[in-house]
PDB file of C-alpha atoms in Angstrom:
ATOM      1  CA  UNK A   1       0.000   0.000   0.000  1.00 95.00           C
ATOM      2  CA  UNK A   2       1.517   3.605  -0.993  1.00 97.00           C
ATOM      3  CA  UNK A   3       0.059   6.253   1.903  1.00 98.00           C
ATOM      4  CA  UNK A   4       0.084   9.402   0.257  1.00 98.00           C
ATOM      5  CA  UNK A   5       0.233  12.467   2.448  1.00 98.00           C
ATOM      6  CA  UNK A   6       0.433  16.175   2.820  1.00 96.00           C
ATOM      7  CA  UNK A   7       3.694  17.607   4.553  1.00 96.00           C
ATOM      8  CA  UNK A   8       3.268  20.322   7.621  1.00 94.00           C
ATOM      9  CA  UNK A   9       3.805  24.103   7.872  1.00 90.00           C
ATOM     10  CA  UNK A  10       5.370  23.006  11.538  1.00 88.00           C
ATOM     11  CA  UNK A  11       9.031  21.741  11.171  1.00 93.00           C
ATOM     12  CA  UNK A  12      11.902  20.957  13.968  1.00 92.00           C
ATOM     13  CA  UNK A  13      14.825  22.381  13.869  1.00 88.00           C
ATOM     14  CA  UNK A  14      17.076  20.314  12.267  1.00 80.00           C
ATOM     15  CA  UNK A  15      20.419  20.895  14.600  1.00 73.00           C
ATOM     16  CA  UNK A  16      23.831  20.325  13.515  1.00 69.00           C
ATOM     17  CA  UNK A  17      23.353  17.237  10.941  1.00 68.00           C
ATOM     18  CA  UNK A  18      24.961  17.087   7.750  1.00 74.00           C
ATOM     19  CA  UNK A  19      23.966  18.838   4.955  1.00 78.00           C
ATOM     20  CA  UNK A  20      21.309  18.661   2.233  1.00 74.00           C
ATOM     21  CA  UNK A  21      22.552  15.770  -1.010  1.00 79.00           C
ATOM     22  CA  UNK A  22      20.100  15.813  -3.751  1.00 76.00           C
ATOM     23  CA  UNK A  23      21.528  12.093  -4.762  1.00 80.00           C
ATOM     24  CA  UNK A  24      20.462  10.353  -2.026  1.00 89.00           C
ATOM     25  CA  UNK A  25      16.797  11.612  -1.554  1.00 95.00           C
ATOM     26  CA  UNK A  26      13.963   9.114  -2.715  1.00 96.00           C
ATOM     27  CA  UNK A  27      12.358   9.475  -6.192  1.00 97.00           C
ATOM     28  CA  UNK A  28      15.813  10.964  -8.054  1.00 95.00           C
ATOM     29  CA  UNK A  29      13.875  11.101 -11.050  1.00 96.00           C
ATOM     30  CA  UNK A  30      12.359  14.546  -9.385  1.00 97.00           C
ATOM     31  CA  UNK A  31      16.220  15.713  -8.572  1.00 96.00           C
ATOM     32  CA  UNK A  32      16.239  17.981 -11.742  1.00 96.00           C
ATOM     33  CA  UNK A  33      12.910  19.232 -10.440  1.00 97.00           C
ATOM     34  CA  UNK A  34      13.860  20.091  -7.229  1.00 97.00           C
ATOM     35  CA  UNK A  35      16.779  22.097  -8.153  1.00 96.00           C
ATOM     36  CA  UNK A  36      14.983  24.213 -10.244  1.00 97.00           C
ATOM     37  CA  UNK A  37      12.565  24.903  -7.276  1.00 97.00           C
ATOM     38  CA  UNK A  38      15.507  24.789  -5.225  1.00 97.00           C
ATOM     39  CA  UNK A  39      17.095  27.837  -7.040  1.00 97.00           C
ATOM     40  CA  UNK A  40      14.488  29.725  -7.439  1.00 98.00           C
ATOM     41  CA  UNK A  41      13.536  29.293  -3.836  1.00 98.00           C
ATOM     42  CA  UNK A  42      16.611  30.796  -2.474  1.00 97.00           C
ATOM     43  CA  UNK A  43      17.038  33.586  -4.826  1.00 97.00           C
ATOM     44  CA  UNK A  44      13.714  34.528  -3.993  1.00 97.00           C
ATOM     45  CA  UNK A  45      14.372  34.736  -0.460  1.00 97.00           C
ATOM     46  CA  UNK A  46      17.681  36.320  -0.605  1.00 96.00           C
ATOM     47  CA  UNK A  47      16.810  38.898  -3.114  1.00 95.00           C
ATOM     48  CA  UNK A  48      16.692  42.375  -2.306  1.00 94.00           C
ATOM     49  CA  UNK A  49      13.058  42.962  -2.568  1.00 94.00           C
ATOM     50  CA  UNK A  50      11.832  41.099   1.196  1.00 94.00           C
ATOM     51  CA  UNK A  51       8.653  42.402   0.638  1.00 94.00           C
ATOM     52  CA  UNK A  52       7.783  40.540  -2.333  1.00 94.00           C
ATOM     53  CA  UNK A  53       9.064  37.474  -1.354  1.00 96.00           C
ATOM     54  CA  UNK A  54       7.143  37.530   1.872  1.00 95.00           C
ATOM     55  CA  UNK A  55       3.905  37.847  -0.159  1.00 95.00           C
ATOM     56  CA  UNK A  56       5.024  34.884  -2.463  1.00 95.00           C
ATOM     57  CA  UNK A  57       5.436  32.696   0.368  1.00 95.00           C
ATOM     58  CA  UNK A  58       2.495  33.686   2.391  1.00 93.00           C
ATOM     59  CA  UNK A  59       4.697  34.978   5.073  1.00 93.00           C
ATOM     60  CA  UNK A  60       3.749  37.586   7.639  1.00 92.00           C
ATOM     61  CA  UNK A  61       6.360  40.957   8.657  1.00 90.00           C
ATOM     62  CA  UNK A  62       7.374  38.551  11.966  1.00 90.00           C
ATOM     63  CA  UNK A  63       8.119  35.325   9.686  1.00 92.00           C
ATOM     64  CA  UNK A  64      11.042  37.567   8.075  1.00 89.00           C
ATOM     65  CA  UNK A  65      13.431  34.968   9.509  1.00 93.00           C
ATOM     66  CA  UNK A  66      11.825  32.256   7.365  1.00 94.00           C
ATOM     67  CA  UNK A  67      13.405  34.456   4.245  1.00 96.00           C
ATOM     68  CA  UNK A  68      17.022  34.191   5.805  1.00 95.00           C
ATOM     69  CA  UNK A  69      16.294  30.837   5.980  1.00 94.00           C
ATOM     70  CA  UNK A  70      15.431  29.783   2.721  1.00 96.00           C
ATOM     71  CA  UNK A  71      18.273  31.711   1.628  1.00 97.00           C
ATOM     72  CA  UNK A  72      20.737  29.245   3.383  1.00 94.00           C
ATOM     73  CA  UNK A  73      19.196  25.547   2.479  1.00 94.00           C
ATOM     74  CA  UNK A  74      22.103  24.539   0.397  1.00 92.00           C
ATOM     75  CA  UNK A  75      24.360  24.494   3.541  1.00 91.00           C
ATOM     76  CA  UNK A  76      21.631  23.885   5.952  1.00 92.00           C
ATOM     77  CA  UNK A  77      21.750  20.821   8.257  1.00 92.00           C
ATOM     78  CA  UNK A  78      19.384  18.037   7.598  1.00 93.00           C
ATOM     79  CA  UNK A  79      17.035  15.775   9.119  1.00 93.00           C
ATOM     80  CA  UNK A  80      14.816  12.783   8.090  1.00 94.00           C
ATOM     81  CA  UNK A  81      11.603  14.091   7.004  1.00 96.00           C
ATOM     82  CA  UNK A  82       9.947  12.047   9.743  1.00 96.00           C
ATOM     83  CA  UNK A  83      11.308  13.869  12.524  1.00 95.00           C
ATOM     84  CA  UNK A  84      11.518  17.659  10.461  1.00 95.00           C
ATOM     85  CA  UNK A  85       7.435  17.510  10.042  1.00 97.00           C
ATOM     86  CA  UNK A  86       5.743  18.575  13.364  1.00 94.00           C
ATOM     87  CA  UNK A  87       2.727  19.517  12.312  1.00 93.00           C
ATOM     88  CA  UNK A  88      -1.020  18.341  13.990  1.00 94.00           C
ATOM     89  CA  UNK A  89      -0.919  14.949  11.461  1.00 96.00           C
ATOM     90  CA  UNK A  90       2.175  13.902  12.562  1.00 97.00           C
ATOM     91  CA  UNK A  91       1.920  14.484  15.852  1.00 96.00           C
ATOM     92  CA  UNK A  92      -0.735  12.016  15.747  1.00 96.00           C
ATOM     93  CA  UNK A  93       0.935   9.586  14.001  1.00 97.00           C
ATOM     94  CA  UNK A  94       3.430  10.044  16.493  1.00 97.00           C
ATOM     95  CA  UNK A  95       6.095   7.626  14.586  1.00 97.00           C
ATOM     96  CA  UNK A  96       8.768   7.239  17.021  1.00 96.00           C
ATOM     97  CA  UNK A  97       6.464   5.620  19.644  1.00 97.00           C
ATOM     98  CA  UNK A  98       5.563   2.770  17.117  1.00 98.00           C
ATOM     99  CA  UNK A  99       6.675  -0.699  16.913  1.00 97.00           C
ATOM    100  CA  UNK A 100       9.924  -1.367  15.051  1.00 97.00           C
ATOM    101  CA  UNK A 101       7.619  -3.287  12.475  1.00 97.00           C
ATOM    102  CA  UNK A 102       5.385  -0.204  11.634  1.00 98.00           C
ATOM    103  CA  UNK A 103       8.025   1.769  11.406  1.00 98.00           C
ATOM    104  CA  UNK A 104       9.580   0.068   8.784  1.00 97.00           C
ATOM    105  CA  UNK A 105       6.305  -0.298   7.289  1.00 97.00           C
ATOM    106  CA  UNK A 106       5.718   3.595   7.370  1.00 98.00           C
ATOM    107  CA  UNK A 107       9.123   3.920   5.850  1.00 97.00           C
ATOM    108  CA  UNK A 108       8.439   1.890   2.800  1.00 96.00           C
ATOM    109  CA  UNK A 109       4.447   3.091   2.338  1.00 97.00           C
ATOM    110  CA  UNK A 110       4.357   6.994   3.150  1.00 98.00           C
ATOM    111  CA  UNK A 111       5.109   9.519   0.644  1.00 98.00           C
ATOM    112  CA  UNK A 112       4.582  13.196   1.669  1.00 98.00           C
ATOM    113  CA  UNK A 113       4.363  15.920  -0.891  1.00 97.00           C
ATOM    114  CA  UNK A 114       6.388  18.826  -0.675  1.00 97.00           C
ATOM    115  CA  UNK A 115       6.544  22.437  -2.290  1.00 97.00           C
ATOM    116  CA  UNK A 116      10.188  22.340  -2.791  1.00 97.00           C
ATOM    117  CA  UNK A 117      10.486  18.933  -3.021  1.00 97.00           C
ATOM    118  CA  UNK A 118       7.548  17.038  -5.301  1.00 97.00           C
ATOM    119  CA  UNK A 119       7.387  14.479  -3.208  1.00 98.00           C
ATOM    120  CA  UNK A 120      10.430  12.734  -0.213  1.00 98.00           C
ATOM    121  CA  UNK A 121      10.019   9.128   2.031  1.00 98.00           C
ATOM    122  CA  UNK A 122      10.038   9.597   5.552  1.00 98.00           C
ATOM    123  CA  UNK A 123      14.046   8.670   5.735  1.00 96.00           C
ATOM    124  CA  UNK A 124      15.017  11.108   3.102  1.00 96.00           C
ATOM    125  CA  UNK A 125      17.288  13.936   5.312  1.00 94.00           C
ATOM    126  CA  UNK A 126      16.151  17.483   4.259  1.00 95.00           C
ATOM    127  CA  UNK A 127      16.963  20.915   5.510  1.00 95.00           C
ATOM    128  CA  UNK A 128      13.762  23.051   7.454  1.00 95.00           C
ATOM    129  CA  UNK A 129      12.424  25.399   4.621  1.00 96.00           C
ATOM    130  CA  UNK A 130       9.384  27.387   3.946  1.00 95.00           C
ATOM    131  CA  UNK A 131       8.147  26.485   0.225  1.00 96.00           C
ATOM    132  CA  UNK A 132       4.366  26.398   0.403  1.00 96.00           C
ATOM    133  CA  UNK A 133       2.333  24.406  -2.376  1.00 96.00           C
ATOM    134  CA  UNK A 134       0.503  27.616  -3.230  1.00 95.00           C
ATOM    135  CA  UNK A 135       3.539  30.208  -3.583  1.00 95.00           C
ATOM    136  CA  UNK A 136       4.574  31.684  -7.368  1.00 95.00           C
ATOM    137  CA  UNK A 137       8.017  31.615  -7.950  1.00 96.00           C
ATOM    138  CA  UNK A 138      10.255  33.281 -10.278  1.00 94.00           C
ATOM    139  CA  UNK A 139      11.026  31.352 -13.809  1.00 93.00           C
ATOM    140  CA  UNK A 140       9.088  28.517 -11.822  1.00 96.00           C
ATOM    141  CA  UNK A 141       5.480  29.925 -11.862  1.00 96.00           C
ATOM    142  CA  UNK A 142       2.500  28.196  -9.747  1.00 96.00           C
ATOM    143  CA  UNK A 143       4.179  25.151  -8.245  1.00 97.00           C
ATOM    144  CA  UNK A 144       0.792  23.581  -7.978  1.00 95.00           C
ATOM    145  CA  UNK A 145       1.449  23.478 -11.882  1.00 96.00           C
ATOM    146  CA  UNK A 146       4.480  22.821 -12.165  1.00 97.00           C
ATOM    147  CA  UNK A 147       4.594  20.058  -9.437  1.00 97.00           C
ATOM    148  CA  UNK A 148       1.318  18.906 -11.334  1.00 95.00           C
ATOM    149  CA  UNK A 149       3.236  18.061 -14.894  1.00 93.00           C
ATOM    150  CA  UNK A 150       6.884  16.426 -13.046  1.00 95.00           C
ATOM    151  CA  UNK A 151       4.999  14.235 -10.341  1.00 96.00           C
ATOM    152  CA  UNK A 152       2.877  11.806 -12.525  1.00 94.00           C
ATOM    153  CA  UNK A 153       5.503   9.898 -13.632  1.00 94.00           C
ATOM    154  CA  UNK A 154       7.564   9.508 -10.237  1.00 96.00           C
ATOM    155  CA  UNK A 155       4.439   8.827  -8.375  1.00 96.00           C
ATOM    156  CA  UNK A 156       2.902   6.212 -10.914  1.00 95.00           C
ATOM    157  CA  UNK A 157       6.211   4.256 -10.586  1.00 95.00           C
ATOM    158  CA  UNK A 158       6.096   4.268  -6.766  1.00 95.00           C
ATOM    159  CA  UNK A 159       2.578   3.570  -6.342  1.00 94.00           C
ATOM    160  CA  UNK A 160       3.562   0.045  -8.201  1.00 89.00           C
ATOM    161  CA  UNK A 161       1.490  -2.506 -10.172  1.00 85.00           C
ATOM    162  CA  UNK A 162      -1.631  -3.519  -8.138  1.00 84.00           C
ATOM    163  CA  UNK A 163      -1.655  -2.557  -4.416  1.00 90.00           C
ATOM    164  CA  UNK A 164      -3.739   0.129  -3.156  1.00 96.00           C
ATOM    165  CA  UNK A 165      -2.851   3.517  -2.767  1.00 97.00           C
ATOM    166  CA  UNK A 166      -4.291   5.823   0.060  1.00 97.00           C
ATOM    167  CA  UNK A 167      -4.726   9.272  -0.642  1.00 97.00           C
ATOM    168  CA  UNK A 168      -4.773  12.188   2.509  1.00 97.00           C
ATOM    169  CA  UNK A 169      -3.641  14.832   0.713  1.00 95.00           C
ATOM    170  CA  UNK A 170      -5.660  17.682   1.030  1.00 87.00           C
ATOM    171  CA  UNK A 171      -6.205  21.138  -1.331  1.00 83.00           C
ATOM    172  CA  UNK A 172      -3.801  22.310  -3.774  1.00 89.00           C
ATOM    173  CA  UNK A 173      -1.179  19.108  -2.559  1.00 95.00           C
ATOM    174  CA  UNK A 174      -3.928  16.698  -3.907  1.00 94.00           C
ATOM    175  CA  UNK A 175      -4.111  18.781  -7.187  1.00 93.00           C
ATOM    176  CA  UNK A 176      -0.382  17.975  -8.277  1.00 96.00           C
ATOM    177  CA  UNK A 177      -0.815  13.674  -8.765  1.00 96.00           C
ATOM    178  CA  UNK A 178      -4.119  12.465  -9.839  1.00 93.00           C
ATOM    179  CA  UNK A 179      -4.436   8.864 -10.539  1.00 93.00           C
ATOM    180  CA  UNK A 180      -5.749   7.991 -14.103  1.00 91.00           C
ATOM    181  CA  UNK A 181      -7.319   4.435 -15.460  1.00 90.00           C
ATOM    182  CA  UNK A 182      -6.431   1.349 -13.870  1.00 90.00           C
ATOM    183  CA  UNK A 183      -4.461   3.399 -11.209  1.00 93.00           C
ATOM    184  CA  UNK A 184      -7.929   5.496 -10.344  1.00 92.00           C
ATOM    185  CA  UNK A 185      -9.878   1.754  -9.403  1.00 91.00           C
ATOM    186  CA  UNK A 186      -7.221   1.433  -6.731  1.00 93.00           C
ATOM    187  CA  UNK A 187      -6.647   4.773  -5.024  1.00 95.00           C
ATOM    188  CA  UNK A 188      -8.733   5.865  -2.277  1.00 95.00           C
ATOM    189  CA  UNK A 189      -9.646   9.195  -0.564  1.00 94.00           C
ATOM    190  CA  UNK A 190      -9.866  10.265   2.346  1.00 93.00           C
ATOM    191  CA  UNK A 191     -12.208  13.256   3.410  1.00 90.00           C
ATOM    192  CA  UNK A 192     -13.044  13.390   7.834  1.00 90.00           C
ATOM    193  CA  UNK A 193     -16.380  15.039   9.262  1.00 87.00           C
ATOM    194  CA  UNK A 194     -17.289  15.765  12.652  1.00 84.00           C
ATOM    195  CA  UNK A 195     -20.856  14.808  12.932  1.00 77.00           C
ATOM    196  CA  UNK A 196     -23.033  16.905  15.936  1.00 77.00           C
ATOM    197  CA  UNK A 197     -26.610  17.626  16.302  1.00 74.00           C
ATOM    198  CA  UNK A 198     -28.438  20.806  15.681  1.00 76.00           C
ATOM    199  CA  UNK A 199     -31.521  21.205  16.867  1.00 71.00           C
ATOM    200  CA  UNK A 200     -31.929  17.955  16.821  1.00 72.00           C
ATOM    201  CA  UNK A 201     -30.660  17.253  13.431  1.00 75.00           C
ATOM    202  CA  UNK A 202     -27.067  15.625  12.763  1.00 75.00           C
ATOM    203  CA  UNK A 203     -25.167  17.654  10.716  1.00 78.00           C
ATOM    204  CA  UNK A 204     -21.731  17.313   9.461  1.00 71.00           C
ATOM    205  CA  UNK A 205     -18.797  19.238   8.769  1.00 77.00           C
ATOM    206  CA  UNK A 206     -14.954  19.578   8.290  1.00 74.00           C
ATOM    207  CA  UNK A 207     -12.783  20.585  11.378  1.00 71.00           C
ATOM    208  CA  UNK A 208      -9.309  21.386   9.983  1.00 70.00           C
ATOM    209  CA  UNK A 209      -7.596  20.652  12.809  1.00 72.00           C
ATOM    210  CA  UNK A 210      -9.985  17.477  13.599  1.00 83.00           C
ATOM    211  CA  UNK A 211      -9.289  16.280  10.291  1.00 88.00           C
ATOM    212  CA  UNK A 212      -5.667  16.528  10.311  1.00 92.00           C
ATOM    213  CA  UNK A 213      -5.580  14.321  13.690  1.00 92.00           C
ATOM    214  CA  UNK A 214      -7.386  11.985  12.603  1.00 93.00           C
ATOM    215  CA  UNK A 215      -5.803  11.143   9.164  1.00 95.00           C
ATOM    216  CA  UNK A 216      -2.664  11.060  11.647  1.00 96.00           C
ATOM    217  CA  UNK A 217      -4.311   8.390  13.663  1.00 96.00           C
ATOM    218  CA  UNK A 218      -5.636   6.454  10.810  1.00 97.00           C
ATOM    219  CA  UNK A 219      -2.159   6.067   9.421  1.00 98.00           C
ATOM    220  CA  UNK A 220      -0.897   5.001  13.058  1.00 98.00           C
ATOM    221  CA  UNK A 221      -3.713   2.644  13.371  1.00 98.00           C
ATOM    222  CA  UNK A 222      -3.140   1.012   9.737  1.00 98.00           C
ATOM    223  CA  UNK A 223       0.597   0.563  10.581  1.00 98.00           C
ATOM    224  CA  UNK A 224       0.046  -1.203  13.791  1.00 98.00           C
ATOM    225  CA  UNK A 225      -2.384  -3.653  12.681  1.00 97.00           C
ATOM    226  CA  UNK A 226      -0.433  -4.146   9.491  1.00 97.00           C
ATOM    227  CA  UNK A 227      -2.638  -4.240   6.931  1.00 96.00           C
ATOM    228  CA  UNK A 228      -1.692  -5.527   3.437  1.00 95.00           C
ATOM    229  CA  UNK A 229      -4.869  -4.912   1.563  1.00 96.00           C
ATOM    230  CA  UNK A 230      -4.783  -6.025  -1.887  1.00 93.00           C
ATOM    231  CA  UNK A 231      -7.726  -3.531  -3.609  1.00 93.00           C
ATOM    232  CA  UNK A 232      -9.057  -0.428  -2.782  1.00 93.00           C
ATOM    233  CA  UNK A 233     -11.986  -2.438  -1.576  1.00 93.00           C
ATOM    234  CA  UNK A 234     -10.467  -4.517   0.895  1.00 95.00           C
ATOM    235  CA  UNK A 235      -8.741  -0.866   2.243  1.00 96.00           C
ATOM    236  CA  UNK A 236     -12.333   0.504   2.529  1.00 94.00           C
ATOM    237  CA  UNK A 237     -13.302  -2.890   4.304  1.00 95.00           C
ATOM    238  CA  UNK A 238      -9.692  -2.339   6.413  1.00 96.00           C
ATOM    239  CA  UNK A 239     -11.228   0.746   7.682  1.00 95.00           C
ATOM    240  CA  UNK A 240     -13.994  -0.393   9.184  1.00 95.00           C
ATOM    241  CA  UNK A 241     -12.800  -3.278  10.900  1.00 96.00           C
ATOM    242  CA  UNK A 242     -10.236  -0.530  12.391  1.00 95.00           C
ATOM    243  CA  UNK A 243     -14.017   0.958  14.210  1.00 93.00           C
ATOM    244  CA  UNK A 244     -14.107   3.479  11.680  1.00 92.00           C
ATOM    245  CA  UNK A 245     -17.287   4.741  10.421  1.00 90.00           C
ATOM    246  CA  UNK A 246     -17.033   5.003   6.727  1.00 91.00           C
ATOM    247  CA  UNK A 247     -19.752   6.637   4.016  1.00 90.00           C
ATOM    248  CA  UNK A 248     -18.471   5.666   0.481  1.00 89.00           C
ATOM    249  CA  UNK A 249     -19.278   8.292  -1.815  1.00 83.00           C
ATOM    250  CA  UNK A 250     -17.871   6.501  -5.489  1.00 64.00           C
ATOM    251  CA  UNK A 251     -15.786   4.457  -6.678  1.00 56.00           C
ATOM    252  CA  UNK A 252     -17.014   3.189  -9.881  1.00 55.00           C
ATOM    253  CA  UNK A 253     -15.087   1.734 -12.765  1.00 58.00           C
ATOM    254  CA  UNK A 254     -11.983   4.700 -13.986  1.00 62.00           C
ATOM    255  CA  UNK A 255     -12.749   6.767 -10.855  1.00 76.00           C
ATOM    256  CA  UNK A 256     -11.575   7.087  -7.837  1.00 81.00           C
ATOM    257  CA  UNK A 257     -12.889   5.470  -4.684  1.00 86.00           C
ATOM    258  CA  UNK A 258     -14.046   8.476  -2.239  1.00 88.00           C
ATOM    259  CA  UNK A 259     -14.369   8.240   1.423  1.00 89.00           C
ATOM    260  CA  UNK A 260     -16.020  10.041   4.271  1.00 87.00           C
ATOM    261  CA  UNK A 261     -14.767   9.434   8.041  1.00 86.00           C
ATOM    262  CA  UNK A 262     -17.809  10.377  10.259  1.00 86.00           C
ATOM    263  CA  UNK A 263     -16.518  10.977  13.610  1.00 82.00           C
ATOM    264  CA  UNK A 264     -18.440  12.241  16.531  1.00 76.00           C
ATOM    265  CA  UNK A 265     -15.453  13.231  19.316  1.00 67.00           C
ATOM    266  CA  UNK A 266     -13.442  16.267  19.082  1.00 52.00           C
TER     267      UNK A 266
END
């Protein structure tokens, strides 16, 4: 099974390890990719103009430091992506408190998308940055887009022949791989919804934060049973014998199998 999610704004500092080697990151089909962003990235963020790069990157007057930065990744120390992503999702999957064998597992299933990167495996040591999916860079443009015509390949190949592939990305991260034809039957979706009464009527909704956590603990939960399922059906079927309560909405023939997780506890 290939567990596809989205990375986190939160990231650890990365200390004193050794610096950043495009060669030895996962996917080096992507390398070429991600020194384009790569450039582009840092000269954007060490340019005179601060202003303008803040408003590329989303990035308030107090985030200035995230600029200076940027400017540095090619000497910045590294850190496996597992421990540099902080954010709610991971801290739910909570990684180093699993068991050796879901760890491994994780290792070989999870692939996290990336604004500067395309897409890196939890082992894969990378410097803290600030590259968001929905930023405009110079000679780059939209990485949405651009991510969206260099990923299909990479991602087809890791996904595999046959196994299922579970998709948590969320917004513009989910618009840069979409699965087509054969590789559509097998993927499914994820989408969470915190279900509460109003006057008397259940009505549900998306919690961001809610959501986040609990694609974190669905991933956790997944690893520690160690489940192998072979279709997007038995994943689906997975998922509720994991106490989940699951509303399909598709998954007919070409299309992509779509999920809600009703939950009722925030």
């Amino acid at each position: 099974m290939l567990i596809l999610l989205p990375p986190s704004e939160g990231k650890a500092d990365a200390g004193t390890g050794r610096r950043w080697a495009p060669d030895r990151l996962s996917l080096p089909e992507l390398n070429p990719a991600r020194e384009r962003v790569l450039d582009a990235l840092v000269a954007l963020s060490a340019g005179p103009d601060e202003e303008a790069a803040r408003a590329a990157l989303g990035l308030s007057e107090g985030q200035r430091g995230e600029l200076r930065r940027n400017a540095r990744l090619r000497e910045a120390a590294t850190a496996p992506a597992e421990r540099l992503y902080t954010g709610v999702l991971y801290e739910a999957l909570d990684l180093a408190s699993l068991p050796a064998t879901a760890q491994r597992a994780a290792r070989r299933s999870i692939l996290i998308s990336s604004g500067l990167w395309g897409a890196v495996r939890l082992a894969d040591r990378i410097p803290p940055y600030r590259c968001p999916i929905g930023a405009r860079l110079p000679d780059v443009g939209a990485l949405s887009t651009y991510w969206r015509r260099e990923l299909t390949p990479a991602v087809d190949g890791a996904a595999g022949r046959g196994r299922p592939v579970l998709d948590l990305r969320s917004g513009a991260y989910a618009a840069t791989w979409t699965p087509r034809g054969e590789l559509a039957e097998r993927t499914v979706t994820v989408r969470v919804l915190h279900e509460r009464e109003v006057d008397g009527v259940p009505v549900r909704s998306v919690v961001s934060h809610f959501n986040k956590a609990t694609k974190g603990r669905l991933v956790r939960d997944l690893l520690i049973a160690g489940a192998r399922p072979r279709t997007a059906a038995e994943l689906v079927d997975t998922l509720r014998e994991l106490k989940y309560t699951v509303v399909e909405q598709g998954g007919t023939a070409g299309r992509v199998r779509q999920v809600d997780l009703v939950v009722t506890d925030l």
